[in-house]
Amino acid sequence: MSAPLLELEAVTRSFGGIRAVDGVSMRLNEGEVVGLIGPNGAGKTTLVNVITGVHTATSGRVRFRGEDVTAQRPFQAARRGLCRTFQIVQPFPEMTVLDNVAAGAMFGGRIDAIGAAREAAREHLEFVGLAPLSDKPASALTLAARKRLELAKSLAMKPKVLMLDEVNAGLNSAEIDGALELIRKIAARGVTILLIEHLMKVVLSVTERVLVLHHGALIAEGEPHAMVRDEKVIEAYLGEKYAKRYREAAGV
Amino acid sequence: MQIAQILANGLVLGALYACLAVGFSLVWGVLNVINMLHGSFIILGGYLTFFAWRDFGIHPLVMLPPVALLTFAIGYAVQYGLVNKVVTAPVLTTLTLTFGLDMIIYNLMTVGFHATPVKVSLGLGSVSAFGVRMPVDRLMGMGLALLLTGALYYVMRASTIGRAIVAVRMDRAAAALMGIRVNHIYAVTFGIGALMAGLAGVIFAVIFPVTTNLSGMYLGKAFVVCVIGGLGSVPGALVGGLVLGVVESFAGHFFGPAHALTVGFLLMLALLVVKPTGLVGVKGYE
Amino acid sequence: MMSRLGLALFAGWVVILATTPLFAENYIVRTAIMIAMYSALALSWNIIGGFTGYPSFATVAFFGVGCYVGGIAQRAGVPMALAWAIATVAVGAMAAALGAIILRLKGHYFAIGSIAIVEVCRLVISSWRSVTGGGDGLNVPLLRWHPDAVAQFFLLVMIGIMLAAFVMNALVDRHRLGFGLKCIRQNEDAADMVGVDTTRYKIVGFTLSALLCGTVGAAYASWVGYIDPTDSFQILMTVKVPVMALMGGAGTVLGPALGAAAFVILEEIFWANFLEWNRAILGAIIVALIFFLPGGLLNISWRRAARRLRGRESAEAPA
């Protein structure tokens, strides 16, 4: 196996006495699409925050292309190509959709001139299907469109690793199909994707490998379909008691 | 002067500062509005007390209820009629609005009362104990200031309106869903802030000169006390006031009175950077 | 972005200001100097307050320190123009250092931090008697020319600084710096995520907003020939400058200049006619501004009005 693109070594992040992320070690290889699942409050978003410099790991190391980036600030992560979308979308509300994406191209994607950044932004908007809304203020978009805007903004930042934090939450099933299609297209460009997801349908259909987080710790890792049947995983989601019933019902 | 005397002076001053700032802190913490009118409300209370004393021989203590009523009414009206309309706007907007209103009130007062400093002199002399000497009017002022601050604490903790204010502070939307009339509560909060300023003015009239020129300085003190102690809580204002009073008293003694102010502001600047939530602050309001 | 029309109007306005000595009395020339001076201050403030959305009240600290640095340098025998340059650089350095401290604060806390800077500067200057003369103030060497020539000279100087501030705004508006600052105004966390080095950008913005205030202060000191802490650190100026920018339209390139002109002219009218009530009238204007012109003069619904007009026209046009 070649050197991993992104590597976490025993990363812990505590808030007060609580360990939101507890000794997580993981690696992402170039071009992979990996799922990160786990029940609510498992620490998935905190983990992404640690990778992107929003929080600094209390202990442990984050390495990107072999370089220690544990102490980086978010803007540095963005410039390195460690890009993410937010569970709660974060647009620049009064700017146009185009300029939102242009901001990504200019600062994350290192395009200096405003004109060139807007050109690049147009392509990304075309790609995610938001081109017709380019001149609208971001605040005027629907939730589904805002999620696409987030995606376009991240793409404009020339991501090496794209972390998609619940991009499908709150979308209806047609919108989810659209989003899935987009994720596949992005993966096809060779972007490494870490997909944080609640919807098993999405996880099963696009990821090659799944990491399961529970109480901040990595409890399982493996092929998606195997993970869904893994006892520890079922227990984590349903609780011990229900997991037992579930097993009985399934006749295992 | 010995340490005990400096400390005593500082504590007296500190109690006065706490009373001066507690209303300002309440408005800032609950409404997220910096009330630039606060200094003028203090001066207004002071002038009313002075004129009642000079022209009608009314004792300052008697003036407490009417001044409270009047400043509360003004405060309520200002918030309900004006500030409420822009209360969710950016900082600069609400601050500029109250500044504009302050210019109007300031001007009304300078024209109505003239800027020459006046003072209520009760001629109570001074007492000494344990080698510390203190004018009686100051001691009275301190007692009254602590009493009023305590009363506000009690109101916030124990009364329905106090609980409603706390609820609105914590979560405006949720409070509204619980049937609290947010606009009314905001106006009451602003009214209480103004009332505390007015009452502080009554106390100050007996101790310090009353003049419109001091309103800016009082406002500055309120700022410093809030930043030192933390926003929106009575204990915060009390701690902030006492700390500032003692620090100013010592700084004034060792470096001269002009530097007392500088030290206060430097202390504030340092705290802003190190601990913006203040010494007693829970969570900052922004 | 500004329109050609706006630019042409501004150019015309500059010409009018610059030529006041040819057709108007001294009092008007003085007013023109004040307009240019306040325009420069409001345009400077616009970088941090308008583009970046940080409510700074530190302008008067930069102005006051500029007064003193320039004045003290001139008293030490430094030629006037060099003294101004020194003041500019000194104030810029001061802003960069202080910015690194207070720009970590947001919202109200930042506003207070900036007010505290003004107070601390004022207090330091009034108590540092040996250098600054304390409360007695300082005399600054005056130009020994004919008074009219002096007025004309300082009019051109202040207009020059105003133009510099204007050009700075226009450049920032077009450069990625301005784009980044606007991102910070809208959502600072998101700006950080998108790759904007927010700390550095804010410090650069704060410093740019200070530089020319230092120049204005030093030039002002040379013009009036006497400075003291009360005049150099006017509390009113602390709020006046942001109000001017708001009045014209904060975050636009022309707005602050428009607001400064409107404000100074109104103020002069009220001073002349209602001396006793001028402060109340200004206050009333500010209050009215908040309620009736929240976006500033430039954002008055001219455009909406025009669009409405056009809308009607298109409705009347055959389908």
mmCIF file of C-alpha atoms in Angstrom, chain B:
data_model
loop_
_atom_site.group_PDB
_atom_site.id
_atom_site.type_symbol
_atom_site.label_atom_id
_atom_site.label_comp_id
_atom_site.label_asym_id
_atom_site.label_seq_id
_atom_site.Cartn_x
_atom_site.Cartn_y
_atom_site.Cartn_z
ATOM 1 C CA MET B 1 -2.134 57.388 54.030
ATOM 2 C CA GLN B 2 -2.166 53.822 55.205
ATOM 3 C CA ILE B 3 -3.251 50.830 53.245
ATOM 4 C CA ALA B 4 -6.454 50.474 55.276
ATOM 5 C CA GLN B 5 -7.597 53.964 54.347
ATOM 6 C CA ILE B 6 -6.847 53.417 50.647
ATOM 7 C CA LEU B 7 -8.651 50.114 50.715
ATOM 8 C CA ALA B 8 -11.662 51.626 52.477
ATOM 9 C CA ASN B 9 -11.814 54.454 49.943
ATOM 10 C CA GLY B 10 -11.605 51.909 47.165
ATOM 11 C CA LEU B 11 -14.399 49.769 48.546
ATOM 12 C CA VAL B 12 -16.712 52.750 48.992
ATOM 13 C CA LEU B 13 -15.948 53.896 45.473
ATOM 14 C CA GLY B 14 -16.381 50.335 44.256
ATOM 15 C CA ALA B 15 -19.854 49.991 45.736
ATOM 16 C CA LEU B 16 -20.839 53.221 44.000
ATOM 17 C CA TYR B 17 -19.385 51.941 40.726
ATOM 18 C CA ALA B 18 -21.320 48.705 41.050
ATOM 19 C CA CYS B 19 -24.577 50.591 41.458
ATOM 20 C CA LEU B 20 -23.647 52.872 38.551
ATOM 21 C CA ALA B 21 -22.934 49.990 36.224
ATOM 22 C CA VAL B 22 -25.442 47.324 37.145
ATOM 23 C CA GLY B 23 -28.251 48.737 35.005
ATOM 24 C CA PHE B 24 -25.939 49.211 32.045
ATOM 25 C CA SER B 25 -24.742 45.652 32.420
ATOM 26 C CA LEU B 26 -28.306 44.338 32.555
ATOM 27 C CA VAL B 27 -29.296 46.100 29.337
ATOM 28 C CA TRP B 28 -26.145 44.999 27.557
ATOM 29 C CA GLY B 29 -26.391 41.420 28.707
ATOM 30 C CA VAL B 30 -30.088 40.916 28.049
ATOM 31 C CA LEU B 31 -30.751 43.131 25.053
ATOM 32 C CA ASN B 32 -27.287 43.026 23.530
ATOM 33 C CA VAL B 33 -27.538 46.804 23.302
ATOM 34 C CA ILE B 34 -24.864 49.198 24.498
ATOM 35 C CA ASN B 35 -26.898 51.950 26.082
ATOM 36 C CA MET B 36 -25.036 55.193 25.472
ATOM 37 C CA LEU B 37 -27.814 57.005 27.342
ATOM 38 C CA HIS B 38 -26.772 55.497 30.636
ATOM 39 C CA GLY B 39 -24.515 58.363 31.704
ATOM 40 C CA SER B 40 -27.184 60.921 30.964
ATOM 41 C CA PHE B 41 -29.759 59.037 33.028
ATOM 42 C CA ILE B 42 -27.368 59.257 35.974
ATOM 43 C CA ILE B 43 -26.944 62.985 35.479
ATOM 44 C CA LEU B 44 -30.700 63.424 35.135
ATOM 45 C CA GLY B 45 -31.269 61.714 38.485
ATOM 46 C CA GLY B 46 -28.585 63.922 39.993
ATOM 47 C CA TYR B 47 -30.069 67.170 38.731
ATOM 48 C CA LEU B 48 -33.585 66.303 39.841
ATOM 49 C CA THR B 49 -32.245 65.537 43.304
ATOM 50 C CA PHE B 50 -30.275 68.752 43.408
ATOM 51 C CA PHE B 51 -33.141 70.988 42.353
ATOM 52 C CA ALA B 52 -35.588 69.301 44.710
ATOM 53 C CA TRP B 53 -33.124 69.854 47.541
ATOM 54 C CA ARG B 54 -32.192 73.435 46.675
ATOM 55 C CA ASP B 55 -35.577 74.772 45.670
ATOM 56 C CA PHE B 56 -37.932 72.800 47.868
ATOM 57 C CA GLY B 57 -35.699 71.509 50.627
ATOM 58 C CA ILE B 58 -36.566 67.910 49.814
ATOM 59 C CA HIS B 59 -34.140 65.388 51.277
ATOM 60 C CA PRO B 60 -32.349 63.300 48.632
ATOM 61 C CA LEU B 61 -33.658 60.073 50.145
ATOM 62 C CA VAL B 62 -37.209 61.223 49.458
ATOM 63 C CA MET B 63 -36.292 61.706 45.830
ATOM 64 C CA LEU B 64 -35.505 58.023 45.287
ATOM 65 C CA PRO B 65 -39.073 56.875 44.411
ATOM 66 C CA PRO B 66 -40.010 59.720 42.046
ATOM 67 C CA VAL B 67 -36.683 59.568 40.224
ATOM 68 C CA ALA B 68 -37.038 55.794 39.924
ATOM 69 C CA LEU B 69 -40.494 56.157 38.449
ATOM 70 C CA LEU B 70 -39.523 58.859 35.991
ATOM 71 C CA THR B 71 -36.349 57.227 34.677
ATOM 72 C CA PHE B 72 -38.101 53.884 34.406
ATOM 73 C CA ALA B 73 -40.857 55.498 32.354
ATOM 74 C CA ILE B 74 -38.361 57.206 30.049
ATOM 75 C CA GLY B 75 -36.360 54.023 29.657
ATOM 76 C CA TYR B 76 -39.428 51.928 28.938
ATOM 77 C CA ALA B 77 -40.650 54.407 26.347
ATOM 78 C CA VAL B 78 -37.283 54.702 24.604
ATOM 79 C CA GLN B 79 -36.928 50.949 24.293
ATOM 80 C CA TYR B 80 -40.538 50.229 23.378
ATOM 81 C CA GLY B 81 -40.864 53.034 20.873
ATOM 82 C CA LEU B 82 -37.397 53.149 19.313
ATOM 83 C CA VAL B 83 -34.720 50.649 20.209
ATOM 84 C CA ASN B 84 -37.022 47.627 19.919
ATOM 85 C CA LYS B 85 -37.450 48.401 16.241
ATOM 86 C CA VAL B 86 -33.768 47.826 15.526
ATOM 87 C CA VAL B 87 -32.818 45.566 18.401
ATOM 88 C CA THR B 88 -31.700 42.740 16.118
ATOM 89 C CA ALA B 89 -29.604 45.011 13.872
ATOM 90 C CA PRO B 90 -25.785 44.951 14.015
ATOM 91 C CA VAL B 91 -23.977 46.462 16.989
ATOM 92 C CA LEU B 92 -23.135 49.649 15.179
ATOM 93 C CA THR B 93 -26.800 50.447 14.558
ATOM 94 C CA THR B 94 -28.106 50.173 18.100
ATOM 95 C CA LEU B 95 -25.054 51.858 19.500
ATOM 96 C CA THR B 96 -25.366 54.745 17.070
ATOM 97 C CA LEU B 97 -29.060 55.057 17.835
ATOM 98 C CA THR B 98 -28.580 55.346 21.575
ATOM 99 C CA PHE B 99 -25.710 57.726 20.959
ATOM 100 C CA GLY B 100 -27.993 59.950 18.882
ATOM 101 C CA LEU B 101 -30.636 59.849 21.596
ATOM 102 C CA ASP B 102 -27.996 60.704 24.146
ATOM 103 C CA MET B 103 -26.988 63.792 22.167
ATOM 104 C CA ILE B 104 -30.593 64.956 22.346
ATOM 105 C CA ILE B 105 -30.991 64.355 26.077
ATOM 106 C CA TYR B 106 -27.564 65.813 26.781
ATOM 107 C CA ASN B 107 -28.470 68.944 24.885
ATOM 108 C CA LEU B 108 -31.825 69.240 26.667
ATOM 109 C CA MET B 109 -30.046 68.973 30.003
ATOM 110 C CA THR B 110 -27.329 71.498 29.226
ATOM 111 C CA VAL B 111 -29.940 73.981 28.097
ATOM 112 C CA GLY B 112 -32.316 73.206 30.953
ATOM 113 C CA PHE B 113 -29.875 72.844 33.818
ATOM 114 C CA HIS B 114 -26.696 74.632 32.595
ATOM 115 C CA ALA B 115 -23.378 72.891 32.757
ATOM 116 C CA THR B 116 -22.057 74.513 35.937
ATOM 117 C CA PRO B 117 -21.385 71.793 38.495
ATOM 118 C CA VAL B 118 -23.761 71.693 41.454
ATOM 119 C CA LYS B 119 -23.826 69.470 44.509
ATOM 120 C CA VAL B 120 -26.107 68.575 47.368
ATOM 121 C CA SER B 121 -24.239 69.207 50.628
ATOM 122 C CA LEU B 122 -25.859 67.555 53.586
ATOM 123 C CA GLY B 123 -23.009 68.562 55.908
ATOM 124 C CA LEU B 124 -22.910 65.294 57.799
ATOM 125 C CA GLY B 125 -19.235 65.417 58.690
ATOM 126 C CA SER B 126 -17.209 62.272 58.886
ATOM 127 C CA VAL B 127 -16.529 59.378 61.198
ATOM 128 C CA SER B 128 -13.397 57.427 61.944
ATOM 129 C CA ALA B 129 -12.787 53.935 63.163
ATOM 130 C CA PHE B 130 -9.668 51.754 63.202
ATOM 131 C CA GLY B 131 -7.681 54.696 61.947
ATOM 132 C CA VAL B 132 -9.822 55.000 58.829
ATOM 133 C CA ARG B 133 -11.659 58.240 58.247
ATOM 134 C CA MET B 134 -14.721 58.380 56.025
ATOM 135 C CA PRO B 135 -17.247 61.116 55.253
ATOM 136 C CA VAL B 136 -20.726 60.103 56.423
ATOM 137 C CA ASP B 137 -22.403 60.978 53.118
ATOM 138 C CA ARG B 138 -20.059 58.560 51.351
ATOM 139 C CA LEU B 139 -20.805 55.807 53.823
ATOM 140 C CA MET B 140 -24.503 56.432 53.357
ATOM 141 C CA GLY B 141 -24.056 56.380 49.623
ATOM 142 C CA MET B 142 -22.200 53.110 49.779
ATOM 143 C CA GLY B 143 -24.882 51.540 51.973
ATOM 144 C CA LEU B 144 -27.606 52.715 49.661
ATOM 145 C CA ALA B 145 -25.717 51.579 46.565
ATOM 146 C CA LEU B 146 -25.256 48.097 47.995
ATOM 147 C CA LEU B 147 -28.892 48.007 49.095
ATOM 148 C CA LEU B 148 -30.150 48.933 45.622
ATOM 149 C CA THR B 149 -27.828 46.494 43.910
ATOM 150 C CA GLY B 150 -28.990 43.790 46.311
ATOM 151 C CA ALA B 151 -32.610 44.690 45.649
ATOM 152 C CA LEU B 152 -32.077 44.313 41.922
ATOM 153 C CA TYR B 153 -30.472 40.941 42.523
ATOM 154 C CA TYR B 154 -33.520 39.893 44.516
ATOM 155 C CA VAL B 155 -35.901 41.114 41.825
ATOM 156 C CA MET B 156 -34.017 39.214 39.131
ATOM 157 C CA ARG B 157 -33.976 36.016 41.180
ATOM 158 C CA ALA B 158 -37.350 35.987 42.838
ATOM 159 C CA SER B 159 -39.891 37.969 40.844
ATOM 160 C CA THR B 160 -41.862 36.803 37.841
ATOM 161 C CA ILE B 161 -40.600 39.691 35.772
ATOM 162 C CA GLY B 162 -37.025 38.928 36.808
ATOM 163 C CA ARG B 163 -37.363 35.305 35.740
ATOM 164 C CA ALA B 164 -38.923 36.417 32.474
ATOM 165 C CA ILE B 165 -35.943 38.708 31.834
ATOM 166 C CA VAL B 166 -33.536 35.863 32.490
ATOM 167 C CA ALA B 167 -35.556 33.609 30.191
ATOM 168 C CA VAL B 168 -35.465 36.149 27.370
ATOM 169 C CA ARG B 169 -31.766 36.573 27.857
ATOM 170 C CA MET B 170 -31.157 32.859 27.551
ATOM 171 C CA ASP B 171 -33.288 32.232 24.503
ATOM 172 C CA ARG B 172 -35.390 34.918 22.967
ATOM 173 C CA ALA B 173 -37.268 32.623 20.608
ATOM 174 C CA ALA B 174 -38.032 29.984 23.207
ATOM 175 C CA ALA B 175 -39.167 32.635 25.674
ATOM 176 C CA ALA B 176 -41.539 34.005 23.049
ATOM 177 C CA LEU B 177 -42.956 30.520 22.524
ATOM 178 C CA MET B 178 -43.563 30.246 26.269
ATOM 179 C CA GLY B 179 -45.878 33.207 26.011
ATOM 180 C CA ILE B 180 -43.475 35.884 27.217
ATOM 181 C CA ARG B 181 -44.029 39.214 25.476
ATOM 182 C CA VAL B 182 -40.468 39.791 24.420
ATOM 183 C CA ASN B 183 -40.886 43.423 23.402
ATOM 184 C CA HIS B 184 -42.476 44.246 26.736
ATOM 185 C CA ILE B 185 -39.755 42.442 28.640
ATOM 186 C CA TYR B 186 -37.090 44.250 26.643
ATOM 187 C CA ALA B 187 -38.709 47.561 27.477
ATOM 188 C CA VAL B 188 -38.968 46.631 31.157
ATOM 189 C CA THR B 189 -35.303 45.643 31.155
ATOM 190 C CA PHE B 190 -34.277 48.909 29.587
ATOM 191 C CA GLY B 191 -36.542 50.710 32.051
ATOM 192 C CA ILE B 192 -34.868 48.957 34.984
ATOM 193 C CA GLY B 193 -31.474 49.868 33.546
ATOM 194 C CA ALA B 194 -32.516 53.515 33.351
ATOM 195 C CA LEU B 195 -34.029 53.351 36.823
ATOM 196 C CA MET B 196 -30.816 52.040 38.344
ATOM 197 C CA ALA B 197 -28.926 54.825 36.585
ATOM 198 C CA GLY B 198 -31.360 57.431 37.913
ATOM 199 C CA LEU B 199 -31.030 56.113 41.459
ATOM 200 C CA ALA B 200 -27.255 56.040 41.174
ATOM 201 C CA GLY B 201 -27.603 59.683 40.142
ATOM 202 C CA VAL B 202 -29.515 60.482 43.340
ATOM 203 C CA ILE B 203 -26.761 58.917 45.432
ATOM 204 C CA PHE B 204 -23.991 60.581 43.443
ATOM 205 C CA ALA B 205 -25.578 64.034 43.801
ATOM 206 C CA VAL B 206 -24.736 63.921 47.482
ATOM 207 C CA ILE B 207 -21.133 62.840 46.925
ATOM 208 C CA PHE B 208 -19.922 64.149 43.578
ATOM 209 C CA PRO B 209 -20.664 67.333 41.649
ATOM 210 C CA VAL B 210 -23.543 67.072 39.193
ATOM 211 C CA THR B 211 -22.801 68.308 35.696
ATOM 212 C CA THR B 212 -23.577 67.093 32.211
ATOM 213 C CA ASN B 213 -19.853 67.047 31.521
ATOM 214 C CA LEU B 214 -19.544 63.986 33.715
ATOM 215 C CA SER B 215 -21.991 61.808 31.796
ATOM 216 C CA GLY B 216 -19.286 60.578 29.433
ATOM 217 C CA MET B 217 -17.060 59.635 32.326
ATOM 218 C CA TYR B 218 -19.835 57.715 34.086
ATOM 219 C CA LEU B 219 -20.547 55.871 30.877
ATOM 220 C CA GLY B 220 -16.865 55.002 30.617
ATOM 221 C CA LYS B 221 -16.897 53.641 34.173
ATOM 222 C CA ALA B 222 -19.920 51.510 33.390
ATOM 223 C CA PHE B 223 -18.056 50.043 30.401
ATOM 224 C CA VAL B 224 -15.019 49.215 32.450
ATOM 225 C CA VAL B 225 -17.012 47.671 35.288
ATOM 226 C CA CYS B 226 -18.931 45.462 32.862
ATOM 227 C CA VAL B 227 -15.851 44.238 31.098
ATOM 228 C CA ILE B 228 -14.065 43.534 34.351
ATOM 229 C CA GLY B 229 -16.967 41.793 36.046
ATOM 230 C CA GLY B 230 -18.802 40.225 33.149
ATOM 231 C CA LEU B 231 -22.032 41.123 31.450
ATOM 232 C CA GLY B 232 -25.627 40.895 32.416
ATOM 233 C CA SER B 233 -25.375 39.658 35.980
ATOM 234 C CA VAL B 234 -25.691 41.551 39.231
ATOM 235 C CA PRO B 235 -22.786 39.730 40.935
ATOM 236 C CA GLY B 236 -20.657 40.516 37.875
ATOM 237 C CA ALA B 237 -21.320 44.227 38.232
ATOM 238 C CA LEU B 238 -20.646 44.068 41.959
ATOM 239 C CA VAL B 239 -17.316 42.314 41.538
ATOM 240 C CA GLY B 240 -16.362 44.557 38.613
ATOM 241 C CA GLY B 241 -17.270 47.680 40.548
ATOM 242 C CA LEU B 242 -15.362 46.698 43.660
ATOM 243 C CA VAL B 243 -12.288 45.624 41.691
ATOM 244 C CA LEU B 244 -12.271 48.867 39.735
ATOM 245 C CA GLY B 245 -12.825 50.958 42.867
ATOM 246 C CA VAL B 246 -9.976 49.341 44.749
ATOM 247 C CA VAL B 247 -7.623 49.365 41.759
ATOM 248 C CA GLU B 248 -8.326 53.039 41.087
ATOM 249 C CA SER B 249 -7.880 53.915 44.713
ATOM 250 C CA PHE B 250 -4.471 52.260 44.899
ATOM 251 C CA ALA B 251 -3.364 53.475 41.485
ATOM 252 C CA GLY B 252 -4.425 56.995 42.410
ATOM 253 C CA HIS B 253 -2.395 56.839 45.568
ATOM 254 C CA PHE B 254 0.756 55.461 44.038
ATOM 255 C CA PHE B 255 0.770 57.063 40.581
ATOM 256 C CA GLY B 256 -1.437 60.133 41.034
ATOM 257 C CA PRO B 257 -5.134 60.621 40.344
ATOM 258 C CA ALA B 258 -4.765 61.158 36.585
ATOM 259 C CA HIS B 259 -3.274 57.690 36.250
ATOM 260 C CA ALA B 260 -6.040 56.033 38.220
ATOM 261 C CA LEU B 261 -8.167 56.260 35.079
ATOM 262 C CA THR B 262 -5.417 54.985 32.831
ATOM 263 C CA VAL B 263 -4.849 51.981 35.040
ATOM 264 C CA GLY B 264 -8.584 51.219 35.038
ATOM 265 C CA PHE B 265 -8.704 51.283 31.260
ATOM 266 C CA LEU B 266 -5.542 49.266 30.865
ATOM 267 C CA LEU B 267 -6.973 46.692 33.231
ATOM 268 C CA MET B 268 -10.075 46.574 31.077
ATOM 269 C CA LEU B 269 -8.108 46.234 27.864
ATOM 270 C CA ALA B 270 -6.047 43.436 29.331
ATOM 271 C CA LEU B 271 -9.126 41.599 30.567
ATOM 272 C CA LEU B 272 -10.883 42.056 27.240
ATOM 273 C CA VAL B 273 -8.091 40.176 25.615
ATOM 274 C CA VAL B 274 -7.442 37.560 28.253
ATOM 275 C CA LYS B 275 -10.968 36.879 29.434
ATOM 276 C CA PRO B 276 -13.645 38.740 27.480
ATOM 277 C CA THR B 277 -16.372 37.147 29.561
ATOM 278 C CA GLY B 278 -15.178 39.026 32.646
ATOM 279 C CA LEU B 279 -14.198 37.728 36.048
ATOM 280 C CA VAL B 280 -17.654 36.402 36.916
ATOM 281 C CA GLY B 281 -18.911 36.013 33.376
ATOM 282 C CA VAL B 282 -20.617 32.835 32.387
ATOM 283 C CA LYS B 283 -20.868 32.912 28.628
ATOM 284 C CA GLY B 284 -20.369 36.114 26.683
ATOM 285 C CA TYR B 285 -23.249 37.504 24.772
ATOM 286 C CA GLU B 286 -21.666 37.391 21.347
#
